Tab-separated table of C-alpha atoms and ligand atoms in Angstrom:
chain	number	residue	atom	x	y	z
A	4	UNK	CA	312.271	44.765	-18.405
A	5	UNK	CA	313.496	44.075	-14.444
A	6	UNK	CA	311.786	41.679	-12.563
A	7	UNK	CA	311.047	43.852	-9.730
A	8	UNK	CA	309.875	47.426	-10.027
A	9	UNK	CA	311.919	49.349	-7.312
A	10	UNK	CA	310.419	52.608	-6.005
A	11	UNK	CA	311.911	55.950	-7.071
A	12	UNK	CA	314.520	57.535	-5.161
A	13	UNK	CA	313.716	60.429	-4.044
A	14	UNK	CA	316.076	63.328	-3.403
A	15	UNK	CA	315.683	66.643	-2.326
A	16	UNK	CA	318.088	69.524	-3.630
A	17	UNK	CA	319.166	72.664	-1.296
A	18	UNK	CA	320.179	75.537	-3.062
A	19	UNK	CA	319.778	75.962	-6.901
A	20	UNK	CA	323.115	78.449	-7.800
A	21	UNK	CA	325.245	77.151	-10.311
A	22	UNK	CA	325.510	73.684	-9.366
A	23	UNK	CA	322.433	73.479	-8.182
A	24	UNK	CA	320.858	74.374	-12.147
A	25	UNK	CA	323.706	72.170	-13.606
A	26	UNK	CA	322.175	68.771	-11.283
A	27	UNK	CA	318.484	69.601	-11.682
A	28	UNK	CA	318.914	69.590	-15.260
A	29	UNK	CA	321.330	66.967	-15.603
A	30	UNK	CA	318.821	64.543	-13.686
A	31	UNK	CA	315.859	65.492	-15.897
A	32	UNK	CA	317.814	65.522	-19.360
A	33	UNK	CA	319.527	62.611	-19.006
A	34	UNK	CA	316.807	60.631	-16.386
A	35	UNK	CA	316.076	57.721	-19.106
A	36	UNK	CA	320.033	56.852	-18.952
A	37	UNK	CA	320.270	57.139	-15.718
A	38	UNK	CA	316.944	54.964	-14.558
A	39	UNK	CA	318.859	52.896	-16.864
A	40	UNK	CA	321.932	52.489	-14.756
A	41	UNK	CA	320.434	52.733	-11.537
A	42	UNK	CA	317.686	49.859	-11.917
A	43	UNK	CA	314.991	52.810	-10.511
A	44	UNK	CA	314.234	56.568	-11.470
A	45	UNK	CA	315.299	58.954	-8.758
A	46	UNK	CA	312.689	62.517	-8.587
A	47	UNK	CA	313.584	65.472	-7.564
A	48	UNK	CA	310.942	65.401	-4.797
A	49	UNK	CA	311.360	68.998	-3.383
A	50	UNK	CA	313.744	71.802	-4.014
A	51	UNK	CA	315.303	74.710	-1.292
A	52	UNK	CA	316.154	77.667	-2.740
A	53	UNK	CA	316.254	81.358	-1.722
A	54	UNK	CA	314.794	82.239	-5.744
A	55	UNK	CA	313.661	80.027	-8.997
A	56	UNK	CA	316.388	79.992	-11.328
A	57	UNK	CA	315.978	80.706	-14.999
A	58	UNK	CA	317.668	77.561	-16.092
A	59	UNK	CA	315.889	75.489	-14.568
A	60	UNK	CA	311.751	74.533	-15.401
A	61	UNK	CA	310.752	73.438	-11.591
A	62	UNK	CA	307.237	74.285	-12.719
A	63	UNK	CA	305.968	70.714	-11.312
A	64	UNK	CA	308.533	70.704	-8.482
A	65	UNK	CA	307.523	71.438	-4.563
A	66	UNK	CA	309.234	74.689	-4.151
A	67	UNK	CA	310.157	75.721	-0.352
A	68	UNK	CA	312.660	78.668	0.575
A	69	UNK	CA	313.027	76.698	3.563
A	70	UNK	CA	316.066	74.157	2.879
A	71	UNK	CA	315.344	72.553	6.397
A	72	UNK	CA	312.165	71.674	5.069
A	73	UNK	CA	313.818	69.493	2.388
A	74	UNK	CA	315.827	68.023	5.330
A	75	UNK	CA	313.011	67.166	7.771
A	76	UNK	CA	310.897	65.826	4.834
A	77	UNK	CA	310.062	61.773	5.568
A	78	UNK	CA	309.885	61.065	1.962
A	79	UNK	CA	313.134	62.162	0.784
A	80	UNK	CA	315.554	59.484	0.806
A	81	UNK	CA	318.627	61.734	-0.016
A	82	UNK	CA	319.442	65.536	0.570
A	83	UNK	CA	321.763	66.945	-1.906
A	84	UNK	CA	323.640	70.175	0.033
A	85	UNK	CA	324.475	72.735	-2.837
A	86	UNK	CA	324.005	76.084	-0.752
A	87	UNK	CA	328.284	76.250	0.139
A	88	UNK	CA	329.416	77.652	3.448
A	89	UNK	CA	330.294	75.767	6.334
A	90	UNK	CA	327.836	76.817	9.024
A	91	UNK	CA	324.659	76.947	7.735
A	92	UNK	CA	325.290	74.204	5.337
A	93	UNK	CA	327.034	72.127	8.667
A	94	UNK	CA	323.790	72.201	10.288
A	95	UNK	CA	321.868	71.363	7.409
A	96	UNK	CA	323.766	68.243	6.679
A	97	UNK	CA	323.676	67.349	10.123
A	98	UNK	CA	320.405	67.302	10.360
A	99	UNK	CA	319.616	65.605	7.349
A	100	UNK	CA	321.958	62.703	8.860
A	101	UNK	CA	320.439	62.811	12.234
A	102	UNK	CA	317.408	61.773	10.222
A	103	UNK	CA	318.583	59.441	8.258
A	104	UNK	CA	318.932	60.515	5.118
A	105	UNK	CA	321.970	60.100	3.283
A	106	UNK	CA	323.726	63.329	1.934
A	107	UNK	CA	325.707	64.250	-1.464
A	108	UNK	CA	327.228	67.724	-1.173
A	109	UNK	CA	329.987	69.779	-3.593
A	110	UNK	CA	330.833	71.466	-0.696
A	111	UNK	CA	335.018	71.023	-0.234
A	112	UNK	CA	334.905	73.886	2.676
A	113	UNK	CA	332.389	71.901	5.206
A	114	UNK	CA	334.353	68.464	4.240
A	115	UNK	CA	337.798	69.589	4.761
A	116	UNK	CA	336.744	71.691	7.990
A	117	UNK	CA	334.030	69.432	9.403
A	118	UNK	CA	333.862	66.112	7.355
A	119	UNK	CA	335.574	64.418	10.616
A	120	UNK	CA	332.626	65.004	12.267
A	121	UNK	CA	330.203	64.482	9.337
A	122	UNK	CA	331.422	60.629	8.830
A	123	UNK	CA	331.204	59.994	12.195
A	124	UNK	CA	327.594	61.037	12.640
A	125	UNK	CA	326.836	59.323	9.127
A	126	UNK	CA	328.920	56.181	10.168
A	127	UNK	CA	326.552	56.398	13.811
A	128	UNK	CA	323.504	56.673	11.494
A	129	UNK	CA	324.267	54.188	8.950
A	130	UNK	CA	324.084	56.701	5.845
A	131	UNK	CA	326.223	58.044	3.208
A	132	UNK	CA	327.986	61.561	2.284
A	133	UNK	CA	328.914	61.770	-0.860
A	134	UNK	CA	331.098	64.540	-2.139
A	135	UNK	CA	332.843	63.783	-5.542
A	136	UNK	CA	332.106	67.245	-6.672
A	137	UNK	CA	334.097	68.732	-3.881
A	138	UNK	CA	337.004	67.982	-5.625
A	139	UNK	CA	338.095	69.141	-9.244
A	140	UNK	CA	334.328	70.022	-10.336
A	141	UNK	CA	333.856	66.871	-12.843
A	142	UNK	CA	336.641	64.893	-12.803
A	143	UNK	CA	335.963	61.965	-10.756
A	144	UNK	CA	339.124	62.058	-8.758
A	145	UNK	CA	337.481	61.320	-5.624
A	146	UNK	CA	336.652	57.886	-7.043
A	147	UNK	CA	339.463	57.154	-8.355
A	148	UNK	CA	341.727	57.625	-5.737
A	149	UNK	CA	339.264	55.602	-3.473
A	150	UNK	CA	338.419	53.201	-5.557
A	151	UNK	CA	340.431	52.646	-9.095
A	152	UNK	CA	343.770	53.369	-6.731
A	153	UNK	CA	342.756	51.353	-3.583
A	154	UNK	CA	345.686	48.725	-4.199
A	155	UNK	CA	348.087	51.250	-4.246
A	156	UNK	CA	350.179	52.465	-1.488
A	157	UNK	CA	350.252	56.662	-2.924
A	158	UNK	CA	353.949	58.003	-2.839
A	159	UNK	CA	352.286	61.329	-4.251
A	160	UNK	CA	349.493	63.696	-5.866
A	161	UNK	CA	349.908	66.869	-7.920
A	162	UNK	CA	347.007	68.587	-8.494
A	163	UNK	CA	345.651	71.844	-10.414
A	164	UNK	CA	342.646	71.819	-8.697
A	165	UNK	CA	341.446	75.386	-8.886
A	166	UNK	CA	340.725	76.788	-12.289
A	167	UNK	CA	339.407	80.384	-11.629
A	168	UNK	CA	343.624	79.932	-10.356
A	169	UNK	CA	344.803	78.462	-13.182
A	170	UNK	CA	342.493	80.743	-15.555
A	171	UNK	CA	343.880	84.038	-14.234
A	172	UNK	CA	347.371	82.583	-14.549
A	173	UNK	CA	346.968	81.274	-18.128
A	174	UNK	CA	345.651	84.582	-19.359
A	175	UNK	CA	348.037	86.382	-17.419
A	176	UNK	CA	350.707	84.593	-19.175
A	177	UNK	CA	349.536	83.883	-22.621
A	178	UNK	CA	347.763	86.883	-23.614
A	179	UNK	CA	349.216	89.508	-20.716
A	180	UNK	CA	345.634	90.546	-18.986
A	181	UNK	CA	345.066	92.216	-16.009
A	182	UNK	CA	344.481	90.657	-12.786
A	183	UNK	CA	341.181	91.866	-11.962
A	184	UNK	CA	339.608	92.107	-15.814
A	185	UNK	CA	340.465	87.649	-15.919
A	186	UNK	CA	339.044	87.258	-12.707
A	187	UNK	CA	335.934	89.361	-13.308
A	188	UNK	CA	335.548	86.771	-16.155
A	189	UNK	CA	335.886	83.829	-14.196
A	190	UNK	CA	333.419	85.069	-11.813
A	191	UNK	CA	330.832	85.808	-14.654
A	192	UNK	CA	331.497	82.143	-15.677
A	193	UNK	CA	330.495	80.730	-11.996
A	194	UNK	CA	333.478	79.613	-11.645
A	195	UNK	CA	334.754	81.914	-8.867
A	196	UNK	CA	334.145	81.331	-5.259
A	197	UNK	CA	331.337	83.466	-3.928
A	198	UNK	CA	334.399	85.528	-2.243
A	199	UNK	CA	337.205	84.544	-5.204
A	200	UNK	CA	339.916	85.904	-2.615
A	201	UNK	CA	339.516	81.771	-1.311
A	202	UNK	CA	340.366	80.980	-5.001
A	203	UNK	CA	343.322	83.709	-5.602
A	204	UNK	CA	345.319	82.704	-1.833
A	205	UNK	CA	345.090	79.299	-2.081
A	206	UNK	CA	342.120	78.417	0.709
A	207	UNK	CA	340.158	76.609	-1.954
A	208	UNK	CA	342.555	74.649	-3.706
A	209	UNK	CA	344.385	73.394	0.626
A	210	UNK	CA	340.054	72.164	1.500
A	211	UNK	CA	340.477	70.269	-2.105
A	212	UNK	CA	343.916	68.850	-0.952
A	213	UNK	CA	342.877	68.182	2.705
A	214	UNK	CA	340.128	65.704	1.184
A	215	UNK	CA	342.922	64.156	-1.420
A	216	UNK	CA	345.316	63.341	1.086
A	217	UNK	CA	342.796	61.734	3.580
A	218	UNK	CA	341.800	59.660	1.011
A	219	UNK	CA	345.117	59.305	0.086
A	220	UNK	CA	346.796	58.223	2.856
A	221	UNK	CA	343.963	57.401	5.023
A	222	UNK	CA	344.243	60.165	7.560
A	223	UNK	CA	342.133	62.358	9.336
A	224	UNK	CA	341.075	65.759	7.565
A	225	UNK	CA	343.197	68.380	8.866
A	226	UNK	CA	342.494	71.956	7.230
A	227	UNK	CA	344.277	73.672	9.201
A	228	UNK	CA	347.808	71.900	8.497
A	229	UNK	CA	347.680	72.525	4.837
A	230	UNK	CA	350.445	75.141	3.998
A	231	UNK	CA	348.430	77.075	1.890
A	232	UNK	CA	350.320	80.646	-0.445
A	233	UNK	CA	348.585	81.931	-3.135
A	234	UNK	CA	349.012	83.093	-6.793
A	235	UNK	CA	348.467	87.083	-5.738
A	236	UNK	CA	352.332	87.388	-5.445
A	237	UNK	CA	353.442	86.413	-8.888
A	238	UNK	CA	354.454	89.064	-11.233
A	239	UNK	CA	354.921	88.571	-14.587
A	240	UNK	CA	358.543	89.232	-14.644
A	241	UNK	CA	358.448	85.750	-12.334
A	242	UNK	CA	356.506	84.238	-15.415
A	243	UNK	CA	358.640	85.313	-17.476
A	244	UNK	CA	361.872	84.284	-16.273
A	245	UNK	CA	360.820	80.833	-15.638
A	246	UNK	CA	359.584	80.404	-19.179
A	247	UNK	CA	363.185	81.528	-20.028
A	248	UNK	CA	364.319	78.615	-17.837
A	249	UNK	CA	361.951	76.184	-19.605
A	250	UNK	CA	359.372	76.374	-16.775
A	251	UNK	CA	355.876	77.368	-15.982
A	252	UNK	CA	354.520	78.402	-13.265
A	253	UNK	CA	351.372	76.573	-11.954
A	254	UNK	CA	349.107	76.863	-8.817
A	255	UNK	CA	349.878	73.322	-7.392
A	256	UNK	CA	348.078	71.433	-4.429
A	257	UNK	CA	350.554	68.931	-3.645
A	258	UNK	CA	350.662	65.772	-0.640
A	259	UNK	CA	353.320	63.349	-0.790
A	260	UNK	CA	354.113	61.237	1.671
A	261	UNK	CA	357.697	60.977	3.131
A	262	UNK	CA	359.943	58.790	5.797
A	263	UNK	CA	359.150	61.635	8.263
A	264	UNK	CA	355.326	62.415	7.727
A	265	UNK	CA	352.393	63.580	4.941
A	266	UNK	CA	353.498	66.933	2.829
A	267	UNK	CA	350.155	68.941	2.669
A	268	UNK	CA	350.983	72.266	0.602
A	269	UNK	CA	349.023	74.178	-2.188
A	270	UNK	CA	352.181	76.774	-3.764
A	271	UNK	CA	352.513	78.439	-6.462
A	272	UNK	CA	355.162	76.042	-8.607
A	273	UNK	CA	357.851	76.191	-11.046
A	274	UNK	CA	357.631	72.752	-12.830
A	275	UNK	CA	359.249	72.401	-16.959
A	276	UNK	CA	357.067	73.016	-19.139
A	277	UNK	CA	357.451	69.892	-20.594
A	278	UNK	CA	355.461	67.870	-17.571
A	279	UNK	CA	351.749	67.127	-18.753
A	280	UNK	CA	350.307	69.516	-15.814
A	281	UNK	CA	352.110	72.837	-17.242
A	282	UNK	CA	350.286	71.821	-20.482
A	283	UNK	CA	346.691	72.028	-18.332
A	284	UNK	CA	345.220	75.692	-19.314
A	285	UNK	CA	342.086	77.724	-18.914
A	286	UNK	CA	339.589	76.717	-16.112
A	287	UNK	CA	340.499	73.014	-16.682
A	288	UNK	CA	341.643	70.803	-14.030
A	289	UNK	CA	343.925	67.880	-13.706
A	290	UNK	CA	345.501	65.623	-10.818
A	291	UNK	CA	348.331	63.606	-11.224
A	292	UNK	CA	348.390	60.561	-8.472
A	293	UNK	CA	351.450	58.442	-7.873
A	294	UNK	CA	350.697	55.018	-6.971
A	295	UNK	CA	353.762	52.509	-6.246
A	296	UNK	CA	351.757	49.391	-8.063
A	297	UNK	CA	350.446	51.583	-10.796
A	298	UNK	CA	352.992	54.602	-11.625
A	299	UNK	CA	352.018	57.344	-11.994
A	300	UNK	CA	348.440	58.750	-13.034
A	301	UNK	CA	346.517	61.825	-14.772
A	302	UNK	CA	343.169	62.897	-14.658
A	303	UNK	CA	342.107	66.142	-16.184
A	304	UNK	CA	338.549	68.045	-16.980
A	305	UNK	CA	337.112	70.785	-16.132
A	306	UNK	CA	337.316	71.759	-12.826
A	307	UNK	CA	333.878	74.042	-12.558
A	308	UNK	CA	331.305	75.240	-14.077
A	309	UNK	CA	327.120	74.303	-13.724
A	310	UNK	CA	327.280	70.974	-15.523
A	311	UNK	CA	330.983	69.600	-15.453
A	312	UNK	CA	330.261	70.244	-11.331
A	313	UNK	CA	326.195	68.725	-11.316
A	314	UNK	CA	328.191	65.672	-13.775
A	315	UNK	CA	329.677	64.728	-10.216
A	316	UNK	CA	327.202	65.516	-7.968
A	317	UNK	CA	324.596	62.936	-9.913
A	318	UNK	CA	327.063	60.404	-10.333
A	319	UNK	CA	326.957	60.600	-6.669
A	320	UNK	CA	323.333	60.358	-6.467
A	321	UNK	CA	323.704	57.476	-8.799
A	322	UNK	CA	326.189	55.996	-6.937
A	323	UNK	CA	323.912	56.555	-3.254
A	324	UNK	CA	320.828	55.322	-5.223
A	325	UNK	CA	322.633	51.824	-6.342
A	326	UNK	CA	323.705	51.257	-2.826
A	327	UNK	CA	320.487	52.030	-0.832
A	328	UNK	CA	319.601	48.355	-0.773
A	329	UNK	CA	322.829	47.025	-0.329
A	330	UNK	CA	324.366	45.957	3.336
A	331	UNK	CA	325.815	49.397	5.100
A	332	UNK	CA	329.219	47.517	6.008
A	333	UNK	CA	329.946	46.666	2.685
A	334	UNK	CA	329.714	50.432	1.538
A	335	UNK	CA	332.941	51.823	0.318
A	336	UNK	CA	334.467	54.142	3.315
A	337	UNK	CA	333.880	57.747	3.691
A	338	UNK	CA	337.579	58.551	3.442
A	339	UNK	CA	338.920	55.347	1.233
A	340	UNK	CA	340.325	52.885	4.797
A	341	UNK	CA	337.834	51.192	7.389
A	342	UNK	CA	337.272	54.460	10.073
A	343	UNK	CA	338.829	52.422	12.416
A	344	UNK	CA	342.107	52.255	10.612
A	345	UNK	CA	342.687	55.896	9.819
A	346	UNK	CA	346.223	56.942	10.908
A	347	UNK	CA	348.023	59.467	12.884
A	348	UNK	CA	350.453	59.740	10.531
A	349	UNK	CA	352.296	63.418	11.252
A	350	UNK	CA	352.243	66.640	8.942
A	351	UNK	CA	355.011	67.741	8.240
A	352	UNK	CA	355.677	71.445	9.195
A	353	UNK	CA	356.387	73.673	5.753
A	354	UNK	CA	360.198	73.888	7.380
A	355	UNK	CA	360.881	70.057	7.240
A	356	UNK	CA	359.776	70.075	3.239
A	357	UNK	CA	362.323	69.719	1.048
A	358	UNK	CA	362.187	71.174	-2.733
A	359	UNK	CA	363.761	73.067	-5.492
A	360	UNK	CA	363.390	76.761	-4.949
A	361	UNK	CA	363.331	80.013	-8.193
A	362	UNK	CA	364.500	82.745	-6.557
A	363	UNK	CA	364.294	86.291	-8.386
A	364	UNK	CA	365.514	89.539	-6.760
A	365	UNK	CA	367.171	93.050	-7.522
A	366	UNK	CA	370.298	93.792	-6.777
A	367	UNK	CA	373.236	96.553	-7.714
A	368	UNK	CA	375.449	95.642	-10.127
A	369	UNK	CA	378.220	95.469	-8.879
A	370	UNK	CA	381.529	93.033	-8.173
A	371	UNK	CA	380.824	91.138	-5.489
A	372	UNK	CA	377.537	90.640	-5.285
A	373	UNK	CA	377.180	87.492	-6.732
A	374	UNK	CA	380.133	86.059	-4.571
A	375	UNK	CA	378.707	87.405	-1.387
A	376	UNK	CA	374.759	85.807	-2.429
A	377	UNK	CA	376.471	82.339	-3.371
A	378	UNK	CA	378.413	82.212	0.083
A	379	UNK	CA	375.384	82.630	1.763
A	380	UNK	CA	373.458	80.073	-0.253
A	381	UNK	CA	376.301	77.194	-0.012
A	382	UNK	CA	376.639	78.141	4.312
A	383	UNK	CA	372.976	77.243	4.052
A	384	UNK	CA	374.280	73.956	2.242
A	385	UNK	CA	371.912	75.000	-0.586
A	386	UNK	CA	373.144	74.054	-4.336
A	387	UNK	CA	372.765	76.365	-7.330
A	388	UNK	CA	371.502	74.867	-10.687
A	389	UNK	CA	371.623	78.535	-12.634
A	390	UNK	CA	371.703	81.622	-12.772
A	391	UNK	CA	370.513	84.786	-14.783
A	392	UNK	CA	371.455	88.002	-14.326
A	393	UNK	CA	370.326	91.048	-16.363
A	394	UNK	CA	372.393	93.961	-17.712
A	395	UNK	CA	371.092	97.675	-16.445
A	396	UNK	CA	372.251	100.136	-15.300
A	397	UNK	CA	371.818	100.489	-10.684
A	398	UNK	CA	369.181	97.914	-9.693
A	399	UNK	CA	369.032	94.662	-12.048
A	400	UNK	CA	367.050	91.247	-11.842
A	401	UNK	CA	368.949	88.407	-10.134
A	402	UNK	CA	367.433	84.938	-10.557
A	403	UNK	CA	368.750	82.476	-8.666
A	404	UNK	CA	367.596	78.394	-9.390
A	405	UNK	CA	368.417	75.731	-6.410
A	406	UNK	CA	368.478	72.370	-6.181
A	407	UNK	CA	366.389	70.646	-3.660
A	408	UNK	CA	366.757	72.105	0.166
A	409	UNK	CA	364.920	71.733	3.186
A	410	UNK	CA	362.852	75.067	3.527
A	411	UNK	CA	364.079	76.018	6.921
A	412	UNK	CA	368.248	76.263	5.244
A	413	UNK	CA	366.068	78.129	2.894
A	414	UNK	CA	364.638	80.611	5.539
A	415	UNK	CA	367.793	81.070	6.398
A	416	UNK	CA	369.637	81.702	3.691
A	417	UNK	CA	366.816	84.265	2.017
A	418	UNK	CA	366.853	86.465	5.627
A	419	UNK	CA	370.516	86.717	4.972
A	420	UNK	CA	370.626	87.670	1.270
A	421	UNK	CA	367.889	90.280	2.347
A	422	UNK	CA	370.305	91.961	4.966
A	423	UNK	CA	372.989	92.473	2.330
A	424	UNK	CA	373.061	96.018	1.462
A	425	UNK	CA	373.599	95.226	-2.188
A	426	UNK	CA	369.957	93.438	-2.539
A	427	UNK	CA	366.865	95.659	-2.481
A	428	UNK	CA	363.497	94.597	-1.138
A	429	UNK	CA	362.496	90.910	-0.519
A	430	UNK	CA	363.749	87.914	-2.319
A	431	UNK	CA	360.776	86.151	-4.155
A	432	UNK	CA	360.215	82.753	-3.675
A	433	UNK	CA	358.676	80.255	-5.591
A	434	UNK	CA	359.249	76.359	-5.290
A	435	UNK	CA	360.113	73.895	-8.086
A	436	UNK	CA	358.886	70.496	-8.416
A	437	UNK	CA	360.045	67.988	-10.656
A	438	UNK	CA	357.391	65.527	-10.348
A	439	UNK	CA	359.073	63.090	-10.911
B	509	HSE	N1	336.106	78.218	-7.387
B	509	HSE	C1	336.366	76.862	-7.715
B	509	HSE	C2	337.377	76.842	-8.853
B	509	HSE	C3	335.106	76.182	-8.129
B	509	HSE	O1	337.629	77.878	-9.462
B	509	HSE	O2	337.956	75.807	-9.114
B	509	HSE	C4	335.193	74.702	-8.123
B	509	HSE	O3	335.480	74.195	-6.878
């Protein structure tokens, strides 16, 4: 059929978990499709892994529990890093680079805490690092924000981008389980981090938004700027109110990009429930991208899982494999702009971000109160939108909506309403977002 027969590509997978299982077998059930897109076959030359895995027939497959191995071996053209954690995994890639092979990893931890160093070595060594499946397990968000969105400048990106996150709060809220039974589920699944307290406080979802906003906005990954609060804090009374108010409350990674600086925050967020990301259940994922040519943007899919993750990590392969003949400058750039041209464009500290803000406390019932909470709000210049208060009889529910207000009058105002001798406890907080 082609002119020229090309070699195979050869790649070499480390670590056969859950994504691991879901690329090996997506590369040998769908290899005739995928030879047919890539113009060549690509083997799986050699596999690292600590144990066989049921799934997965690697009867005629050279079998090391060595994954350094696969990265030292001359005939393996690329090393696909599926093992997760950021030191071993660091060194792996690393050295895979140093020898120049290029890379394709799901790993969002080692890219959003080392990937500065990663492309610089690969950029050094003329190679590639892929890592579509870092973000949003199969939805190719990586692409299209680098490539379907590159004439765009991005005002903003919403994102559910955890779904063990989103799972536990859709049960929670539609069919009132516990905590710990959903998650237990979710972890069964493989859909859980290998410790799920990264998925349930947020650290997950901020590596997935470091990556989005470098690609974004074409800045350096920075980790350790992401605001990052997670979902451990909402009760259901929270939920429930904010249905009341015709909202839901969603585990949001959001970047947006401002006169001042980059937002980089992952919160749990009030937004109506008529917006198309409250309507985004179960493990499934979905990022909504503002562009200023295009508008704005949703993908959705599932966000985990063996083969909606491996879906990504062989369209990288594919996508390494088409490109291993072509020139290296023409390659599209690690993080979406020429290296060269990444900016130092500042993140803004949580204080300087400015949003809506659901705020749900108990208070005595008794005249007053209201006036005295609502004085302190508007000497904090901070606007109310509603309010709800609950008969009963002592303590009773105060929920409190605001319109948008830098954080720090925020701050302010919340220590204050906490010293007032009619409010008990701490004020919850939860931001709203109107996406719009
Ligand atoms: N633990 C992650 C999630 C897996 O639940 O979304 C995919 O990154």
């Amino acid at each position: 059929m082609w002119g020229i027969v090309l070699k195979p590509v050869k790649v070499g997978i480390c670590g056969l978990g859950t994504v691991g299982s879901g690329t090996f077998n997506i590369l040998r059930h769908n290899a005739e499709e995928i030879t047919r897109r890539v113009g060549r076959s690509i083997v799986v030359e050699q596999i690292g892994a600590r144990q066989v895995n049921p799934t997965c027939d690697t009867t005629d497959i050279d079998m090391t529990s060595d994954i350094f191995d696969v990265a030292n071996n001359p005939e393996i053209d690329i090393v696909i890093e599926l093992i997760g954690g950021t030191t071993v995994a660091r060194e792996l890639v690393l050295t895979a680079v140093e020898n120049g092979k290029h890379v394709v990893t799901a790993n969002k931890a080692l890219i959003a805490e080392h990937g500065n160093e990663i492309f610089a070595k690969a950029q050094e060594k003329g190679v590639m690092v892929a890592f579509e499946a870092a973000v949003a397990g199969g939805i190719p968000i990586i692409k299209t924000l680098r490539e379907g969105l590159s004439s765009n400048k991005i005002e903003w990106l919403a994102g559910i981008i955890n779904g063990t996150g989103n799972f536990i709060m859709t049960e929670m809220s539609e069919k009132g389980r516990a905590f710990a039974d959903v998650l237990k589920e979710a972890q069964e699944l493989g859909y859980a981090e290998a410790d799920p307290t990264f998925d349930v406080e947020g650290i997950d979802a901020a590596h997935k938004l470091t990556i989005l906003a470098s690609i974004a906005y074409g800045i350096p990954l920075q980790f350790e700027k992401t605001y990052t609060e997670g979902i451990s804090r909402i009760t259901a009374q929270d939920v429930a109110f904010a249905r009341e108010l015709g909202y839901s409350i969603k585990h949001l990674g959001i970047a947006r990009r401002t006169k001042a600086g980059v937002e980089l925050r992952v919160h749990p967020t009030l937004i109506s429930q008529k917006a198309l990301l409250a309507n985004v259940n179960g493990v499934m994922n979905a990022v909504m991208v503002k562009g200023d040519a295009v508008g704005p943007t949703l993908t959705y899919g599932a966000g985990a899982g063996a083969m909606p993750t491996g879906s990504s990590v062989v369209a990288d392969i594919i996508d390494v494999a088409r490109t291993l003949t072509a020139d290296p400058t023409n390659r599209v750039p690690h993080l979406a702009f020429q290296p060269e041209q990444l900016s130092d464009l500042d993140v803004l500290a949580m204080e300087d971000v400015e949003c809506g803000f659901f705020l749900n406390m108990m208070v005595q019932d008794r005249a007053g109160v209201l006036a005295n909470i609502t004085q302190i709000l508007s000497n904090n210049g901070i606007s109310i939108e509603s309010v709800i208060q609950r008969e009963g009889s002592d303590l009773v529910p105060l929920v409190v909506m605001t319109h948008d207000v830098k954080e720090r009058n925020m701050n302010a105002a919340i220590a204050a309403i906490e010293a007032l001798p009619d409010v008990a406890g701490t004020v919850q907080r939860i931001r709203v977002e109107n996406l719009a």
